[in-house]
Coordinates of C-alpha atoms in Angstrom, one line a residue:
M1 CA -19.0 172.9 -4.0
Q2 CA -17.3 175.2 -6.9
T3 CA -18.7 174.4 -9.7
T4 CA -21.6 175.7 -7.6
I5 CA -19.7 178.8 -6.7
T6 CA -19.3 179.2 -9.9
Q7 CA -22.2 179.9 -12.0
R8 CA -23.2 181.6 -8.7
V9 CA -21.3 183.6 -10.0
E10 CA -21.2 184.1 -13.4
Q11 CA -24.9 185.1 -12.6
L12 CA -24.0 187.6 -11.1
R13 CA -22.2 189.3 -14.0
H14 CA -24.7 188.6 -16.4
W15 CA -26.4 190.8 -14.0
L16 CA -23.9 193.9 -13.7
T17 CA -23.4 193.9 -17.8
E18 CA -28.1 194.0 -17.5
Q19 CA -27.6 197.0 -15.4
K20 CA -24.2 198.6 -16.9
L21 CA -22.3 198.3 -14.1
D22 CA -18.6 197.7 -13.2
A23 CA -18.9 195.9 -9.5
L24 CA -20.9 194.4 -7.0
I25 CA -19.7 194.8 -3.6
I26 CA -21.1 191.8 -0.9
P27 CA -20.6 192.2 2.6
H28 CA -21.3 189.9 5.5
E29 CA -23.7 192.3 6.7
D30 CA -28.1 192.0 6.0
E31 CA -30.1 194.9 6.7
Y32 CA -29.3 194.7 10.9
L33 CA -26.6 194.8 10.7
G34 CA -25.8 192.8 13.8
E35 CA -23.1 190.5 14.5
Y36 CA -24.6 187.7 14.1
I37 CA -27.1 186.9 10.9
P38 CA -29.8 184.3 9.7
T39 CA -29.2 181.7 7.0
Y40 CA -31.8 183.1 5.5
N41 CA -29.5 186.2 4.9
Q42 CA -26.3 185.3 4.2
R43 CA -26.1 186.4 0.4
L44 CA -21.9 186.6 1.2
E45 CA -21.8 182.5 1.9
W46 CA -24.3 181.8 -0.9
A47 CA -21.7 183.6 -3.5
T48 CA -18.3 182.3 -2.2
G49 CA -19.0 179.4 0.6
F50 CA -17.4 181.0 3.1
T51 CA -19.3 180.9 6.4
G52 CA -16.9 183.2 8.8
S53 CA -18.3 185.8 11.0
A54 CA -16.7 188.8 9.3
G55 CA -15.6 189.1 5.9
M56 CA -16.3 191.5 2.1
A57 CA -16.4 189.9 -1.8
I58 CA -16.0 192.0 -4.2
I59 CA -17.1 191.1 -7.9
T60 CA -16.6 192.4 -11.2
H61 CA -16.9 191.3 -15.4
S62 CA -13.0 189.8 -15.3
H63 CA -12.5 190.2 -11.9
A64 CA -13.0 188.7 -8.2
A65 CA -11.6 188.7 -4.7
M66 CA -13.2 187.6 -1.5
F67 CA -11.6 189.8 1.7
V68 CA -11.2 188.4 5.4
D69 CA -9.1 189.4 8.8
G70 CA -6.5 187.5 10.4
R71 CA -8.8 185.3 12.2
Y72 CA -10.2 183.5 8.3
V73 CA -6.6 183.4 6.3
V74 CA -6.8 179.2 6.5
Q75 CA -10.3 179.5 6.4
V76 CA -11.2 181.1 3.6
R77 CA -8.5 179.1 1.5
K78 CA -10.7 175.8 3.0
Q79 CA -14.6 177.3 1.6
V80 CA -14.0 179.7 -1.2
P81 CA -12.3 178.7 -4.7
E82 CA -8.8 180.1 -5.3
T83 CA -10.1 179.6 -9.0
I84 CA -13.0 181.8 -9.2
F85 CA -11.5 184.3 -6.0
E86 CA -8.6 185.6 -5.1
Y87 CA -7.6 186.2 -0.9
R88 CA -7.3 189.0 0.1
H89 CA -6.8 191.0 3.7
L90 CA -9.6 193.2 5.0
I91 CA -7.5 195.6 7.5
D92 CA -4.1 195.5 4.5
E93 CA -5.7 196.1 1.4
P94 CA -8.9 197.8 2.3
P95 CA -11.6 196.2 -0.6
M96 CA -12.6 199.9 -2.1
Q97 CA -8.8 200.4 -2.1
W98 CA -8.3 197.1 -4.4
L99 CA -11.4 197.6 -6.5
Q100 CA -10.4 201.8 -7.2
E101 CA -6.6 199.5 -8.7
M102 CA -8.2 197.5 -10.6
L103 CA -11.1 199.8 -12.2
P104 CA -11.5 202.8 -14.5
Q105 CA -12.3 206.1 -13.6
S106 CA -16.2 207.0 -13.0
A107 CA -16.2 202.9 -12.9
K108 CA -20.2 201.8 -11.1
V109 CA -20.2 199.7 -8.7
A110 CA -23.2 198.6 -7.1
I111 CA -24.4 198.7 -3.4
D112 CA -27.1 197.1 -1.1
G113 CA -27.3 200.3 1.1
R114 CA -29.4 198.2 3.2
L115 CA -26.5 196.1 4.3
H116 CA -24.9 199.3 5.1
S117 CA -24.3 201.6 7.7
Q118 CA -24.2 204.8 7.7
T119 CA -21.3 205.1 8.4
W120 CA -19.1 202.5 6.2
W121 CA -21.1 204.8 3.3
E122 CA -19.9 208.2 4.2
N123 CA -16.0 207.2 4.2
T124 CA -16.5 205.2 1.1
S125 CA -18.3 208.2 -0.5
K126 CA -15.4 210.6 1.1
T127 CA -12.4 209.0 -0.5
Y128 CA -13.6 206.9 -2.9
G129 CA -17.0 209.3 -4.1
Q130 CA -14.8 211.3 -6.7
S131 CA -12.8 208.1 -8.7
L132 CA -15.5 205.8 -8.5
D133 CA -19.6 206.0 -9.7
L134 CA -21.0 204.9 -6.4
I135 CA -24.9 203.3 -7.1
S136 CA -27.1 202.3 -4.4
I137 CA -29.1 199.6 -6.0
E138 CA -32.4 199.5 -5.2
H139 CA -33.0 195.4 -5.5
N140 CA -30.1 192.8 -4.2
P141 CA -29.2 190.9 -7.0
I142 CA -29.1 187.8 -4.3
D143 CA -32.2 188.2 -3.4
Q144 CA -33.7 187.3 -7.6
L145 CA -31.1 184.7 -7.9
W146 CA -31.3 183.1 -4.8
H147 CA -33.8 180.9 -6.4
D148 CA -33.5 178.0 -3.0
R149 CA -32.9 180.3 -0.6
P150 CA -34.0 178.9 2.7
A151 CA -37.4 180.3 4.6
A152 CA -37.0 183.6 7.4
T153 CA -37.7 182.1 10.7
L154 CA -39.3 184.2 12.2
S155 CA -40.6 183.8 16.5
S156 CA -43.1 184.6 18.3
A157 CA -42.3 187.0 21.0
E158 CA -41.6 186.3 24.1
L159 CA -42.6 189.2 26.5
M160 CA -40.2 189.6 29.4
T161 CA -41.3 190.2 32.6
E162 CA -40.9 193.0 35.5
K163 CA -39.4 189.9 37.5
F164 CA -35.8 189.6 35.1
S165 CA -36.4 192.4 33.1
G166 CA -36.8 194.8 36.5
Q167 CA -38.3 197.7 34.7
A168 CA -41.3 199.0 32.1
S169 CA -41.1 199.0 28.7
Q170 CA -43.0 202.1 29.4
E171 CA -40.7 203.9 32.6
K172 CA -37.8 202.7 29.4
R173 CA -39.5 204.5 26.6
Q174 CA -39.5 207.7 29.2
Q175 CA -36.0 207.7 29.7
I176 CA -35.3 208.1 25.8
A177 CA -38.1 210.6 25.3
Q178 CA -35.8 213.1 27.8
Q179 CA -32.7 212.5 26.0
L180 CA -34.9 213.4 23.3
I181 CA -36.2 216.3 24.2
Q182 CA -33.0 217.6 26.0
H183 CA -31.1 216.8 21.9
N184 CA -34.4 219.1 20.8
A185 CA -35.6 215.9 18.4
D186 CA -38.9 214.5 17.5
A187 CA -37.8 210.5 17.1
V188 CA -35.0 209.2 17.2
V189 CA -35.1 205.4 14.9
L190 CA -34.3 202.3 16.6
T191 CA -32.7 199.8 14.4
A192 CA -29.8 197.7 17.1
L193 CA -31.9 194.7 18.0
D194 CA -30.7 194.4 21.2
S195 CA -31.5 197.9 22.3
I196 CA -35.2 197.2 20.3
A197 CA -35.3 194.0 22.4
W198 CA -34.8 196.1 25.9
I199 CA -36.6 198.8 25.0
L200 CA -40.2 196.4 24.5
N201 CA -39.0 193.8 27.5
I202 CA -39.4 191.4 25.0
R203 CA -37.6 188.7 23.6
G204 CA -37.4 185.8 20.8
T205 CA -35.9 183.8 18.7
D206 CA -34.8 185.3 14.7
V207 CA -31.4 185.2 15.0
P208 CA -28.6 182.9 16.2
S209 CA -27.8 182.8 19.8
L210 CA -29.1 186.1 19.5
P211 CA -32.4 185.8 21.8
V212 CA -34.1 188.7 19.9
L213 CA -37.0 190.0 17.2
L214 CA -36.5 190.9 13.3
S215 CA -38.1 194.6 13.6
T216 CA -37.6 198.3 13.3
A217 CA -38.8 200.9 16.2
I218 CA -39.3 204.6 16.0
I219 CA -39.3 205.8 19.8
N220 CA -41.5 209.4 19.2
A221 CA -40.4 212.3 21.6
D222 CA -44.2 211.5 24.0
G223 CA -43.1 208.2 24.9
S224 CA -44.8 206.7 21.9
A225 CA -43.5 204.5 19.1
E226 CA -44.0 203.0 16.2
F227 CA -43.0 198.7 16.6
Y228 CA -42.4 197.8 12.5
I229 CA -43.5 193.7 13.3
D230 CA -45.8 191.5 11.7
P231 CA -48.1 191.6 14.5
A232 CA -49.1 187.8 14.4
R233 CA -45.5 187.4 16.4
L234 CA -46.8 189.3 19.3
P235 CA -49.5 188.0 22.3
E236 CA -52.8 189.1 23.0
N237 CA -51.4 190.6 25.8
F238 CA -48.7 192.8 24.0
S239 CA -50.2 195.9 24.5
E240 CA -51.0 195.1 28.2
H241 CA -46.8 194.7 28.8
V242 CA -45.8 197.6 26.7
G243 CA -48.3 199.9 28.0
A244 CA -49.6 202.7 26.1
N245 CA -48.7 204.0 22.5
V246 CA -47.0 201.6 20.7
R247 CA -48.3 201.0 17.1
V248 CA -47.8 197.6 15.2
H249 CA -47.4 197.9 11.5
A250 CA -46.4 195.2 9.0
P251 CA -42.6 195.2 8.0
D252 CA -43.3 196.6 4.8
D253 CA -44.3 199.7 6.1
L254 CA -41.2 200.8 7.9
E255 CA -40.6 203.2 4.8
N256 CA -43.7 204.7 4.9
G257 CA -43.4 205.5 8.6
L258 CA -39.7 207.3 7.9
T259 CA -41.7 209.0 5.0
A260 CA -43.9 210.2 8.2
L261 CA -40.9 211.8 9.9
A262 CA -40.6 214.3 7.3
N263 CA -39.1 217.9 8.1
K264 CA -38.7 216.9 11.9
T265 CA -35.0 216.5 13.8
V266 CA -34.9 212.8 14.4
M267 CA -31.5 210.9 16.7
I268 CA -30.1 208.1 14.4
D269 CA -27.5 205.9 15.0
P270 CA -24.8 206.6 11.9
A271 CA -22.9 203.4 13.2
T272 CA -25.8 200.4 13.5
S273 CA -28.3 201.7 11.3
N274 CA -28.3 201.0 7.4
A275 CA -27.5 203.4 4.6
W276 CA -30.7 203.1 2.8
I277 CA -32.5 204.5 6.3
H278 CA -30.8 207.5 6.5
Q279 CA -31.4 207.8 2.1
T280 CA -35.4 207.1 3.0
L281 CA -35.1 210.2 5.8
D282 CA -32.4 212.6 3.2
N283 CA -35.4 211.6 0.4
A284 CA -38.2 212.9 3.4
Q285 CA -36.5 215.9 3.9
A286 CA -35.9 215.1 7.5
K287 CA -33.4 216.5 9.3
R288 CA -30.7 214.1 10.6
L289 CA -29.4 214.0 14.2
L290 CA -26.4 212.4 14.3
Q291 CA -26.0 210.0 18.0
A292 CA -25.0 206.8 19.4
D293 CA -28.4 204.9 20.3
P294 CA -29.5 206.3 23.1
C295 CA -30.6 202.7 24.9
L296 CA -26.9 201.9 24.9
L297 CA -25.7 202.8 28.5
L298 CA -29.2 202.8 29.7
K299 CA -28.7 198.8 28.0
A300 CA -25.6 198.5 29.1
A301 CA -25.7 199.4 33.0
K302 CA -27.9 196.4 34.6
N303 CA -30.3 197.2 37.4
P304 CA -31.1 195.7 40.7
T305 CA -33.4 192.4 39.5
E306 CA -30.8 193.0 36.4
M307 CA -27.9 192.2 37.9
A308 CA -29.2 189.3 40.7
G309 CA -30.8 187.6 37.3
M310 CA -27.4 187.1 35.8
K311 CA -25.8 186.8 39.4
A312 CA -27.7 183.7 39.4
C313 CA -27.7 182.8 36.4
H314 CA -23.8 182.2 36.8
I315 CA -24.0 179.5 39.9
R316 CA -26.0 177.4 36.7
D317 CA -24.6 177.4 34.1
G318 CA -21.5 177.3 37.0
V319 CA -23.0 173.4 37.3
A320 CA -23.0 172.9 34.3
I321 CA -19.4 174.0 33.4
S322 CA -17.6 172.0 36.7
K323 CA -20.3 168.6 35.1
Y324 CA -18.0 169.2 31.6
L325 CA -14.7 169.7 33.9
A326 CA -15.0 167.0 35.5
W327 CA -16.2 164.9 32.7
I328 CA -13.7 165.5 30.6
D329 CA -10.9 164.7 33.6
A330 CA -12.5 161.3 33.7
Q331 CA -11.8 160.9 29.4
V332 CA -8.2 161.7 29.3
A333 CA -8.1 159.6 32.5
S334 CA -9.5 156.6 30.9
G335 CA -7.9 157.3 27.8
Q336 CA -10.9 158.7 25.6
L337 CA -9.0 161.1 23.8
L338 CA -12.1 162.7 22.4
D339 CA -12.7 165.3 18.9
E340 CA -13.2 168.6 19.5
A341 CA -17.5 168.1 18.2
T342 CA -18.1 165.5 20.4
L343 CA -17.0 167.4 23.4
S344 CA -18.3 170.9 22.2
D345 CA -21.9 169.2 21.9
Q346 CA -20.9 167.5 25.4
L347 CA -21.1 170.9 26.7
W348 CA -24.4 171.2 25.0
V349 CA -25.8 168.2 26.4
F350 CA -24.6 169.8 29.8
R351 CA -26.3 173.4 29.6
Q352 CA -29.8 171.6 28.8
Q353 CA -29.7 169.7 32.2
D354 CA -30.9 173.0 33.3
P355 CA -34.5 173.2 31.5
S356 CA -34.0 177.2 32.1
C357 CA -30.9 177.1 29.3
R358 CA -32.8 178.7 26.2
D359 CA -29.4 179.3 23.8
T360 CA -25.9 179.1 23.0
S361 CA -24.6 182.9 23.7
F362 CA -23.1 181.9 20.6
D363 CA -20.6 179.0 18.9
T364 CA -18.8 177.7 21.4
I365 CA -15.2 177.6 21.0
S366 CA -13.5 173.7 21.0
A367 CA -10.1 174.2 20.1
A368 CA -7.8 171.4 21.4
A369 CA -3.8 171.9 21.6
S370 CA -2.3 174.2 18.1
N371 CA -6.0 174.4 16.8
A372 CA -6.6 177.8 20.0
A373 CA -3.5 179.2 19.1
M374 CA -6.3 180.6 16.2
C375 CA -8.4 183.0 18.7
H376 CA -12.3 182.5 16.9
Y377 CA -11.4 178.8 15.8
N378 CA -14.7 177.0 14.1
H379 CA -14.5 173.0 14.0
L380 CA -16.7 172.8 12.3
N381 CA -15.5 175.2 9.1
Q382 CA -11.8 172.0 9.5
A383 CA -12.7 168.7 7.0
E384 CA -13.0 167.1 10.8
P385 CA -12.5 168.2 14.5
S386 CA -9.2 167.8 15.9
V387 CA -8.9 165.2 18.8
L388 CA -6.7 166.1 22.8
Q389 CA -3.8 166.2 22.3
M390 CA -1.6 165.0 25.8
D391 CA 0.7 166.9 27.2
N392 CA -1.1 169.8 25.9
L393 CA -3.7 171.5 26.4
Y394 CA -7.5 172.2 25.3
L395 CA -8.8 175.6 24.9
V396 CA -13.4 176.1 25.4
D397 CA -15.3 179.2 25.3
S398 CA -19.0 178.3 25.4
G399 CA -21.6 180.7 26.7
G400 CA -25.7 180.8 28.0
Q401 CA -28.6 182.4 27.7
Y402 CA -30.6 181.8 30.3
P403 CA -34.2 184.2 31.0
N404 CA -32.4 186.1 33.5
G405 CA -28.5 186.7 31.7
T406 CA -25.7 185.5 29.6
T407 CA -23.0 183.9 30.2
D408 CA -19.2 183.6 28.7
I409 CA -16.8 181.6 29.2
T410 CA -14.5 180.1 28.3
R411 CA -11.7 177.4 30.5
T412 CA -7.9 176.4 29.6
I413 CA -7.6 172.8 30.4
A414 CA -4.3 170.7 31.2
I415 CA -4.4 167.7 29.0
G416 CA -2.3 165.3 31.0
N417 CA 1.1 166.7 32.3
P418 CA 1.9 169.7 30.1
S419 CA 5.1 171.0 30.6
D420 CA 6.4 174.7 32.0
D421 CA 7.0 175.2 29.0
I422 CA 2.7 175.6 28.7
K423 CA 3.1 176.0 32.6
V424 CA 4.8 180.0 32.7
P425 CA 2.5 181.4 29.9
F426 CA -1.0 180.3 31.5
T427 CA 0.3 181.5 35.0
L428 CA 1.0 185.2 33.6
V429 CA -2.1 184.9 32.0
L430 CA -2.9 184.1 35.4
K431 CA -1.9 186.4 36.4
G432 CA -2.8 189.2 34.6
H433 CA -6.2 187.9 34.7
I434 CA -6.2 188.9 38.9
A435 CA -4.4 192.3 38.2
L436 CA -7.6 192.9 35.6
A437 CA -10.5 191.5 38.4
S438 CA -8.2 193.0 41.5
A439 CA -8.2 196.4 39.9
R440 CA -9.7 199.8 42.3
F441 CA -10.2 203.3 39.7
P442 CA -12.0 205.8 40.0
K443 CA -15.3 206.9 38.3
G444 CA -14.8 208.7 34.7
T445 CA -12.2 205.5 34.6
T446 CA -12.3 203.7 31.1
G447 CA -11.6 200.0 29.9
S448 CA -8.3 201.0 28.2
Q449 CA -7.4 203.4 31.2
L450 CA -7.7 199.2 32.8
D451 CA -6.6 197.3 30.1
A452 CA -2.1 197.4 30.5
L453 CA -2.9 196.5 34.1
A454 CA -4.5 192.6 32.1
R455 CA -1.3 192.5 29.7
Q456 CA 2.0 193.8 32.2
H457 CA 3.1 189.9 33.0
L458 CA 3.1 189.3 29.5
W459 CA 5.3 191.8 28.6
T460 CA 8.1 192.1 31.2
H461 CA 8.6 188.1 29.2
G462 CA 8.4 189.4 25.7
F463 CA 4.2 188.2 25.1
D464 CA 1.1 189.9 23.9
Y465 CA -1.8 188.6 22.1
D466 CA -3.8 190.4 19.3
H467 CA -7.8 191.1 21.2
G468 CA -9.5 193.5 23.3
T469 CA -9.0 192.1 26.7
G470 CA -12.7 192.7 27.4
H471 CA -15.9 193.2 26.0
G472 CA -19.5 194.3 27.3
V473 CA -22.2 191.8 27.9
G474 CA -26.1 192.0 27.6
H475 CA -28.9 190.7 30.3
Y476 CA -29.8 188.3 28.1
L477 CA -29.5 189.8 25.1
S478 CA -26.0 190.2 22.7
V479 CA -23.2 188.5 24.2
H480 CA -20.5 191.1 23.0
E481 CA -22.3 194.3 24.3
G482 CA -21.2 198.0 24.0
P483 CA -20.4 200.7 24.5
Q484 CA -18.4 199.6 26.9
R485 CA -14.9 197.7 26.0
I486 CA -11.2 197.4 27.8
S487 CA -8.9 197.2 25.0
K488 CA -5.6 198.8 23.6
V489 CA -7.5 200.8 21.1
G490 CA -8.6 203.9 22.6
N491 CA -12.3 204.0 23.4
T492 CA -14.2 207.3 26.1
V493 CA -16.5 205.5 27.3
A494 CA -16.1 205.6 31.6
L495 CA -17.3 202.7 33.3
L496 CA -20.0 202.6 35.5
P497 CA -21.9 200.9 37.7
G498 CA -23.2 197.4 37.0
M499 CA -21.5 196.9 33.8
V500 CA -20.9 193.5 32.9
L501 CA -17.2 193.1 30.5
S502 CA -15.1 190.5 30.1
N503 CA -11.9 189.8 31.3
E504 CA -10.3 187.6 29.1
P505 CA -6.5 188.5 28.8
G506 CA -5.0 185.0 26.6
Y507 CA -1.4 184.0 24.9
Y508 CA -1.2 182.7 22.0
R509 CA 1.7 180.6 20.8
A510 CA 1.1 179.0 16.8
D511 CA 1.3 175.4 15.7
A512 CA 1.2 174.9 19.7
F513 CA -1.2 175.6 21.9
G514 CA -3.6 179.3 23.1
I515 CA -4.5 180.2 26.9
R516 CA -7.1 182.0 27.2
I517 CA -8.7 182.5 31.1
E518 CA -12.4 184.3 31.0
N519 CA -14.5 185.7 33.5
L520 CA -18.1 187.9 33.4
E521 CA -17.4 190.9 35.7
L522 CA -19.8 193.3 36.8
V523 CA -18.5 196.3 38.2
V524 CA -19.5 198.1 41.1
E525 CA -18.5 200.8 43.8
I526 CA -16.2 199.9 46.6
P527 CA -15.9 202.0 50.1
T528 CA -12.8 202.7 51.0
S529 CA -10.9 204.5 54.1
G530 CA -10.0 207.5 51.6
D531 CA -12.0 210.4 50.3
M532 CA -14.1 209.0 47.7
T533 CA -15.4 206.6 46.8
M534 CA -14.2 203.5 44.6
L535 CA -14.7 201.2 41.7
G536 CA -13.4 197.7 41.4
F537 CA -15.3 194.1 39.7
E538 CA -17.3 191.5 41.6
S539 CA -16.1 188.3 39.9
L540 CA -19.5 186.5 38.4
T541 CA -17.8 183.7 36.8
R542 CA -18.5 180.4 39.2
A543 CA -16.3 177.4 37.4
P544 CA -12.3 176.3 38.7
I545 CA -9.5 177.7 36.8
D546 CA -7.1 174.5 36.1
R547 CA -4.6 175.0 39.2
R548 CA -2.7 172.0 37.7
L549 CA -1.1 174.8 34.9
M550 CA -0.4 177.3 37.8
K551 CA 2.8 178.0 38.6
T552 CA 3.3 179.4 42.3
D553 CA 6.4 180.4 41.8
L554 CA 5.9 182.7 39.8
M555 CA 3.1 184.2 42.7
T556 CA 2.5 186.5 44.6
D557 CA 1.4 185.5 48.1
A558 CA -1.9 188.1 47.1
E559 CA -1.8 186.4 44.0
I560 CA -2.1 182.6 45.2
A561 CA -5.3 184.0 48.1
W562 CA -7.2 185.1 44.9
V563 CA -7.3 181.8 44.0
N564 CA -7.7 180.6 46.8
Q565 CA -10.3 182.2 47.6
Y566 CA -11.9 182.6 44.3
H567 CA -12.2 178.5 44.8
Q568 CA -14.4 178.1 47.7
T569 CA -16.5 180.6 46.6
V570 CA -17.5 178.4 43.8
F571 CA -16.8 175.6 45.8
D572 CA -19.9 177.0 48.2
V573 CA -23.1 178.5 45.4
I574 CA -21.9 175.1 43.0
S575 CA -21.3 172.8 46.0
P576 CA -25.3 172.4 47.2
A577 CA -26.5 170.8 42.6
L578 CA -23.2 168.3 42.8
E579 CA -22.8 165.3 44.2
G580 CA -20.9 161.5 43.7
D581 CA -17.7 161.7 41.1
N582 CA -19.0 165.5 40.3
L583 CA -18.9 166.6 43.9
T584 CA -15.6 164.8 44.7
W585 CA -13.6 166.5 41.6
L586 CA -14.9 169.6 42.3
T587 CA -13.9 169.4 46.1
Q588 CA -10.2 168.1 44.6
A589 CA -10.1 171.8 41.7
T590 CA -11.4 173.8 44.2
A591 CA -8.6 172.8 46.8
P592 CA -5.9 175.4 48.8
L593 CA -3.8 176.4 46.4
I594 CA -0.7 175.7 48.2
R595 CA 2.4 177.3 47.6
D596 CA 5.5 174.7 45.7

């Protein structure tokens, strides 16, 4: 592999010489700027061998560097040849700063505007445009050099009926049209794949774990739409499904469609749209109105049909998780300490027993013992997966995609009898999870204002975790959905009824173990005896939390009552689908927690 990477870097350097350029930037992103990237768009992997979900490479005539964040400092050394690339920290050593130090004044830096957001382009131009000459290239050299590039997997569109969506596409487009009218805009360019899938009530399998179609859309102020996708991918009844005035165009016609917006006011989200689109609009002398994607809040606040679907799919998902947890306990009891890959594969087997499960919602994190201390660990990136360790923990973070919802659940499982050194932080994480799940808060509250509730008990003992507490989750869409989140980082988006967020505090001890407890929560209105209606959370996830790791002497009566009530609910909705040993296991796993 190192020989191959060496050859590819040399080819890119030859291209730089031909084009009279000094450096090439290779981001992880593709032109859709999504979290998940199809195999045929993995340009960073082609050039470096790196398979992580975030990173950037820079190649000059004499140097090459690979930038990753803290999640991938181990993985990058295993995958990217150190004889070719320097290893740099994406946050502590910003790539453009490194490049500025490496190159002389006014050096020419090649940037494919399709692979960077407009926000990135503007910030980079403002900060480094005086010292570096940033050149927007028309053709990406990797696309020209990647001769064995896999074919794109372009699926046929799946039409999502109102039985699942709860709202017709035409009605959704009118809601967007009203926003455009309020902002005196003529159209909005939608580039986020989940926004396009949501507004047209369609799904697909173009991207792993994300049920979308690679496409672009323009919604006009009269509610009509221009949809850029191969018409052959749409079923015959597509027009009837979406309603009148959705015009379908070939993807290659997008530039003409953007140019046709000349002299019009066009709303566009600079964070989710690539710089090439903005440059094309500027060339057409369109007036860009930089606003957040107008679908975001509408999509995030689920309607009653979507909420009912999310609840239903979590019950089916909980059946699979319960069978899986029972199976793990049985394997350990029989002396079988399985490896992470076998465990991950078996979880998918249980999910597939429900024929409605279409896909995972992300790559399963199957982490034994010390591997669980890496928040985004992936056993597929290891030379060989690790095996379970007695008297330690196993952490599994996984999710499923169903036609009526998306799931995301983390459970930390006792393997053998872990010591109090493990049980104490587990209980502190649980206490934070319960505090957040039980929160009551007024309308207008943001997730950032609630974040400390999940950390307070860890903080008391001098512990913390270096990730957000919660992210939004889509309805049969992205498992990581904005704009809402729960984190230390400031977020001005108020939580609204119908939003779904994860509740996932954790604790990670390097080279020892990792703990995370994650449920999905639905924001609901809570009647009170006071003057105002409050908001709170209703847990959607339906699977036991490991009672064996709970130290009841650290828990209040209210916290024990919460666990017992939660487990009773889990038993009530899951038990009808279980029998035999699985039902016996569930009965034990949800038995009332009694103070030691």
